Short mmCIF file of C-alpha atoms in Angstrom, two decimals:
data_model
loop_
_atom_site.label_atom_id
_atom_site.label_comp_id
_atom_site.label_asym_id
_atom_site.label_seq_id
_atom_site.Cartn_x
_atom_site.Cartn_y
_atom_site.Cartn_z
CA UNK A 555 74.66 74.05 63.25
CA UNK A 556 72.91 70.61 62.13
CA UNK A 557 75.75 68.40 61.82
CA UNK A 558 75.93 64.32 62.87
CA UNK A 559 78.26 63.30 65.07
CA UNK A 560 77.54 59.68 65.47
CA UNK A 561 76.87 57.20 62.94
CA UNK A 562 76.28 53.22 63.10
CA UNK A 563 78.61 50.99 61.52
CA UNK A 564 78.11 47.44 61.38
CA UNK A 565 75.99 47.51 64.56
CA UNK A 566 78.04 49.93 66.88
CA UNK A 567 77.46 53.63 67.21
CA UNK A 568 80.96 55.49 65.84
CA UNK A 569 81.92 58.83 65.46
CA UNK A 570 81.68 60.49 62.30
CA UNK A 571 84.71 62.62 61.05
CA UNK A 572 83.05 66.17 62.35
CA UNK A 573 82.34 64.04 65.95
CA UNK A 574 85.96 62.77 65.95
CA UNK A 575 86.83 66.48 65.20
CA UNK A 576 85.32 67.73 68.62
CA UNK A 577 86.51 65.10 71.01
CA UNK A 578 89.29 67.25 72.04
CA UNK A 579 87.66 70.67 72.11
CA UNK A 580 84.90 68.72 74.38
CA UNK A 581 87.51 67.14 76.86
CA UNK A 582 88.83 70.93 77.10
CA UNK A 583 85.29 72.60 77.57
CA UNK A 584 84.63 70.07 80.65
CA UNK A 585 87.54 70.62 81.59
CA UNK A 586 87.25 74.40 81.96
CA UNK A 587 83.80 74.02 83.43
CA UNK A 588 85.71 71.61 86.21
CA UNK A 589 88.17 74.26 86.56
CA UNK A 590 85.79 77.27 87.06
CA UNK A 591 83.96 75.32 89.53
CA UNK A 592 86.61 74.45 91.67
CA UNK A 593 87.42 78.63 91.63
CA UNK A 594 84.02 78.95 92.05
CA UNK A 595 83.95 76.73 94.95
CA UNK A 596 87.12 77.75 96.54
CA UNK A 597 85.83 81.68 96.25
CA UNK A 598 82.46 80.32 97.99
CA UNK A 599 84.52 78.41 100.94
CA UNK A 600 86.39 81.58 101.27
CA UNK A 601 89.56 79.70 100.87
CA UNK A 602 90.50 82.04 97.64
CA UNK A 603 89.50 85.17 96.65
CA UNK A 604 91.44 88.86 95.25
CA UNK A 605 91.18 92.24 96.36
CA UNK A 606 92.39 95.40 94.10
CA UNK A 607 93.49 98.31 96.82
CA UNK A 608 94.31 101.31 96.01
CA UNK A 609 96.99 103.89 97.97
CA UNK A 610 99.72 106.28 98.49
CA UNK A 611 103.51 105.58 98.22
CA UNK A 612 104.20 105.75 101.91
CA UNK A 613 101.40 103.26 103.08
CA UNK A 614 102.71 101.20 99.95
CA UNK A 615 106.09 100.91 101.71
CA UNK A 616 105.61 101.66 104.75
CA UNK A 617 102.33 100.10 106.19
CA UNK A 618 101.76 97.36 103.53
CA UNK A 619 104.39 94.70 104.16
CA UNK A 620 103.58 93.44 107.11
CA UNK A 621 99.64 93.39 106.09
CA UNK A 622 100.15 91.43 103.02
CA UNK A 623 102.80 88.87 105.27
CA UNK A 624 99.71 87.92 108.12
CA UNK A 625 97.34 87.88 105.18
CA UNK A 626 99.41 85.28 103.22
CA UNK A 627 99.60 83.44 106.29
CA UNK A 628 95.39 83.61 107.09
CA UNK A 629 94.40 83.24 103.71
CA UNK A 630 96.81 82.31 101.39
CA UNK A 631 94.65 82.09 98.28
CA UNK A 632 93.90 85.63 98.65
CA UNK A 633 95.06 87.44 95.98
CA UNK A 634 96.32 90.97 96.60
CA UNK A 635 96.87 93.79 93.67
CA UNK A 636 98.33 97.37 94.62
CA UNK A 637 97.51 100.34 92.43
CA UNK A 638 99.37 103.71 93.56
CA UNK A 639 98.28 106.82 92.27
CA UNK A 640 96.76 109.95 93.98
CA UNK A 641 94.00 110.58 96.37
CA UNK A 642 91.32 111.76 93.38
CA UNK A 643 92.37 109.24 90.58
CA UNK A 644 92.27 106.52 93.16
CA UNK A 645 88.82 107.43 94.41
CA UNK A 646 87.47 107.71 90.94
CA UNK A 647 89.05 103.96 90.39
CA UNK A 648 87.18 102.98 93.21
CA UNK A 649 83.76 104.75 92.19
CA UNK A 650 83.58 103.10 88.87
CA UNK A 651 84.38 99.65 90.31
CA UNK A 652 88.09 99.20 89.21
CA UNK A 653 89.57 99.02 92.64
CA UNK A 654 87.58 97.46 95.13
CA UNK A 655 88.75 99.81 98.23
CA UNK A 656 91.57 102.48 99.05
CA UNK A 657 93.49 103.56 101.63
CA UNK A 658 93.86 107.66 101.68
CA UNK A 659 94.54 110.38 104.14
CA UNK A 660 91.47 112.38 105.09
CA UNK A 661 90.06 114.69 104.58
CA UNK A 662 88.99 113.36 101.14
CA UNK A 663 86.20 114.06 98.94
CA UNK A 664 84.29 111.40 98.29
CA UNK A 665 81.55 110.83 96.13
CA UNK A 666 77.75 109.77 97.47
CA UNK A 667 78.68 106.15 96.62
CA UNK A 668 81.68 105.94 98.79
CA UNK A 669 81.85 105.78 102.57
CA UNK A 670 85.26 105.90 104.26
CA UNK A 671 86.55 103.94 107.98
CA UNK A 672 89.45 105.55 109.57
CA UNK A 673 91.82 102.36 110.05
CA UNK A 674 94.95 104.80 111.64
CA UNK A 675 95.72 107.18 113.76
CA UNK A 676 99.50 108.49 112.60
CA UNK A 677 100.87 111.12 114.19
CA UNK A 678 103.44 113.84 112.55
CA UNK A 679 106.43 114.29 113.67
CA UNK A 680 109.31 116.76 113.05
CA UNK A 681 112.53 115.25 111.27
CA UNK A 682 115.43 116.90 111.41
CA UNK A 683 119.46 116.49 110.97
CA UNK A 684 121.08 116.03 114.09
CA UNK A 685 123.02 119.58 113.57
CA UNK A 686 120.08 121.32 113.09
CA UNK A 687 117.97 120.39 116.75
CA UNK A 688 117.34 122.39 118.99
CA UNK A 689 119.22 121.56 122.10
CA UNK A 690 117.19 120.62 124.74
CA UNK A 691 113.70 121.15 122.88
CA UNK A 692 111.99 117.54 123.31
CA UNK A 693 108.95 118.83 121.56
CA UNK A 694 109.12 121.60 118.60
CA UNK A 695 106.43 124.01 117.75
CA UNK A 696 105.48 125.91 114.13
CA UNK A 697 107.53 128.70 115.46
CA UNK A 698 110.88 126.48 116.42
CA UNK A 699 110.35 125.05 112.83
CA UNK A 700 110.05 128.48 110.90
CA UNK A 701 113.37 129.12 112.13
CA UNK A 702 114.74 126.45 110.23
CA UNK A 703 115.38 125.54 106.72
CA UNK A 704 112.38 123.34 105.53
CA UNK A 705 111.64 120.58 103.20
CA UNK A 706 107.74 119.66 103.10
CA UNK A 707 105.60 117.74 100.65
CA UNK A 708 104.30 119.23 97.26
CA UNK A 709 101.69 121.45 97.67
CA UNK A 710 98.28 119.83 96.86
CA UNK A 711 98.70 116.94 98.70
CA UNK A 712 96.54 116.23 101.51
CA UNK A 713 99.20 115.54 104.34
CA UNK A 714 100.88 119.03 103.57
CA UNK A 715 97.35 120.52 103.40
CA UNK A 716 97.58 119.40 106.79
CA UNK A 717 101.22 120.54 107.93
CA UNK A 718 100.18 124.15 106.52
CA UNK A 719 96.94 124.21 108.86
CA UNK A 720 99.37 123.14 111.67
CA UNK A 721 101.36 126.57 110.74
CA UNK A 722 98.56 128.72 110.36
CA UNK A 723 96.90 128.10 113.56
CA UNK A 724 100.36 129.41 115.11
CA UNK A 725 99.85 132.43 112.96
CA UNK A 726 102.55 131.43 110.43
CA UNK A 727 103.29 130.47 107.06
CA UNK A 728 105.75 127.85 106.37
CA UNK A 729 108.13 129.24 103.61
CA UNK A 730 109.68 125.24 102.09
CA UNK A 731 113.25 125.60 100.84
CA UNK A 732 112.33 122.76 98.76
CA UNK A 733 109.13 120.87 97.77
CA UNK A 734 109.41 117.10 97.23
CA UNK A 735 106.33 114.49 96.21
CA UNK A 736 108.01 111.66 97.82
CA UNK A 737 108.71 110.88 101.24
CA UNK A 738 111.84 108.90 100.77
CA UNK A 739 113.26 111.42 98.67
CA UNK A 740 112.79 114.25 101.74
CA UNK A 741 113.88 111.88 104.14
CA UNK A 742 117.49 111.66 101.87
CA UNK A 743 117.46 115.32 101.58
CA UNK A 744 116.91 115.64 105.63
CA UNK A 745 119.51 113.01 106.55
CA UNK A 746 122.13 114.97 104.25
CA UNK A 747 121.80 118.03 106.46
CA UNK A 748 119.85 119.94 103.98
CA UNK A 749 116.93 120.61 106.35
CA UNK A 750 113.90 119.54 108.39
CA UNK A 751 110.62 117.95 107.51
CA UNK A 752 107.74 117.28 109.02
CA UNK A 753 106.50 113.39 108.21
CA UNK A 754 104.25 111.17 109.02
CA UNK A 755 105.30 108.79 112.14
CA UNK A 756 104.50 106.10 110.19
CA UNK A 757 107.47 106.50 107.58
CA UNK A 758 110.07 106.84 109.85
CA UNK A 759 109.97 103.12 111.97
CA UNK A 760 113.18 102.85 111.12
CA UNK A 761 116.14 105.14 112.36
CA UNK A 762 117.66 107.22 109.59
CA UNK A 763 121.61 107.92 110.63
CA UNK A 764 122.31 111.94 111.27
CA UNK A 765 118.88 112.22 112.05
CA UNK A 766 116.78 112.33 115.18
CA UNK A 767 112.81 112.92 114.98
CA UNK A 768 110.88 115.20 117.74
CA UNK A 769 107.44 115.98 118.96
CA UNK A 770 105.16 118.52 117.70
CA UNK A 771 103.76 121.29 119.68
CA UNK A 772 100.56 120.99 120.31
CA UNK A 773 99.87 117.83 118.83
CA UNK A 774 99.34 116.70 114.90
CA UNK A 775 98.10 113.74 113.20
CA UNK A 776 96.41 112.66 110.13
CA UNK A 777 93.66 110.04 109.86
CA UNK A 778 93.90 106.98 107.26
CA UNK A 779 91.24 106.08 105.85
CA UNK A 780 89.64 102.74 104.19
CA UNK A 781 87.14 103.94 101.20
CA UNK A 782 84.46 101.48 100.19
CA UNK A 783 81.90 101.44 97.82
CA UNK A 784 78.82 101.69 99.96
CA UNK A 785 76.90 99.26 98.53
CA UNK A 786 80.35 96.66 98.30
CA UNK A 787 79.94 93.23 99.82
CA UNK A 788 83.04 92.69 102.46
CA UNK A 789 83.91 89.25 101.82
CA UNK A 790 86.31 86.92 104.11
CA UNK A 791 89.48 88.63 102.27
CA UNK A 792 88.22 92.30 102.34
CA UNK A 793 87.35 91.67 105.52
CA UNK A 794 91.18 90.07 106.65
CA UNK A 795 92.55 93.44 104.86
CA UNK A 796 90.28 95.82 107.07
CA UNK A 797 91.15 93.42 110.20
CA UNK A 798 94.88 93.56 109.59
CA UNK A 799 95.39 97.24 108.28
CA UNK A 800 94.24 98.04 111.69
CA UNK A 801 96.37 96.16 113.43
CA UNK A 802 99.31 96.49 111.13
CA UNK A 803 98.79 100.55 111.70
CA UNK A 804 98.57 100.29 115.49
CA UNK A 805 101.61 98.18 115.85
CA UNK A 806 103.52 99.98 113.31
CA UNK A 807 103.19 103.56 115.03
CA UNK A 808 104.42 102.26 118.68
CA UNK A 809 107.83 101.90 117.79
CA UNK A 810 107.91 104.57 115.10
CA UNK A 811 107.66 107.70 117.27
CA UNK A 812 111.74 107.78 119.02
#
């Protein structure tokens, strides 16, 4: 638009009404340019920055915390959003570029632009009321379990896809008195005597009253996994998440497994 905002006025240079009119709009636009480079600066230095992570409810409470404490502490610019959700919505988020990363249990199926590095190692465990062990049975197998009344995860999600395997390899099919999506709600339904899980060591760091947790036999774990777009750039906060997920993981699971 041609419009003059200065005009001369017995020798000076003035503004005109439309120039007066813009001062303050002007004084805010520099000031937003200031602003976005001082982000802009502080993103570059590596002394800011925001990462959108994807998970499960159990990492969300369980391994989480203590991540987002040590990152506050090495970066405390860093901003941090959590998105729950399940394994395929969450992947597809990340695909398209609305999360930047995820933490899921593998296996997962993952699309040619995604690339996945295991960050723990958590072992199941069975969970049972203290009425309902086995007396002198430090370790259970699928066949101690069977015996017993059993509360597992929904079917369809990947850690009970996991659990059933477990069963199968012992030639057995686990046969749930109840099927629960959430991990605190089975560990309530275990501590109130109404049967015995299996759960990741992970959600059980703390000790649950009537309850006492056990060893499988053989052996059974699930992986957790970090999913990235391939072609993402890990900058300094991406990078402090990887770093402290898997230390926060490994620390978490010594003290978790009674």
């Amino acid at each position: 638009m041609d419009v003059r905002l200065l005009e001369r006025v017995g020798g000076r240079t003035v503004p005109t009404a439309v120039g007066r009119a813009l001062i303050e709009p002007a004084r805010r636009a520099l000031a937003a340019v200031e602003d976005a480079n001082a982000v802009a600066a502080a993103y570059r230095s590596g002394m800011a920055g925001r990462v959108r992570l994807g998970t499960g409810a159990t990492a969300c409470i369980h391994l989480l915390p203590p991540v987002l404490a040590e990152l506050n502490e090495r970066m405390p610019g860093l901003e941090v959003i959590i998105a729950t959700g399940n394994t395929p919505d969450i992947l597809r988020r990340v695909e398209e570029g609305e999360l930047d990363a995820a933490i899921v249990t593998l296996p997962a199926t993952l699309g040619r632009s995604l690339m996945a590095t295991r960050i723990v190692t958590d072992p199941l465990v069975a969970f049972l009321p203290t009425a309902l062990a086995p007396a002198g049975r430090p370790a259970l197998t699928a066949a101690d379990l069977a015996r017993l009344p059993l509360i597992l995860y929904e079917t369809g999600a990947n850690t009970r896809a996991i659990i059933d395997s477990w069963f199968r390899r012992a030639g057995l099919t686990p046969q749930p008195s109840m099927e629960l999506g959430s991990v605190e709600a089975i560990k309530v339904m275990v501590a109130s005597g109404r049967g015995c899980s299996v759960l990741p060591a992970l959600a059980l760091g703390e000790e649950v009253a009537g309850t006492l947790v056990r060893s499988l036999r053989p052996a059974l774990s699930r992986q957790l996994a970090l999913v990235l777009r391939k072609e993402k750039v890990v900058d300094r906060g991406l990078g402090l998440l990887l770093s402290a997920l898997k230390a926060s993981g490994a620390q978490g699971l010594q003290g978790s497994h009674r």
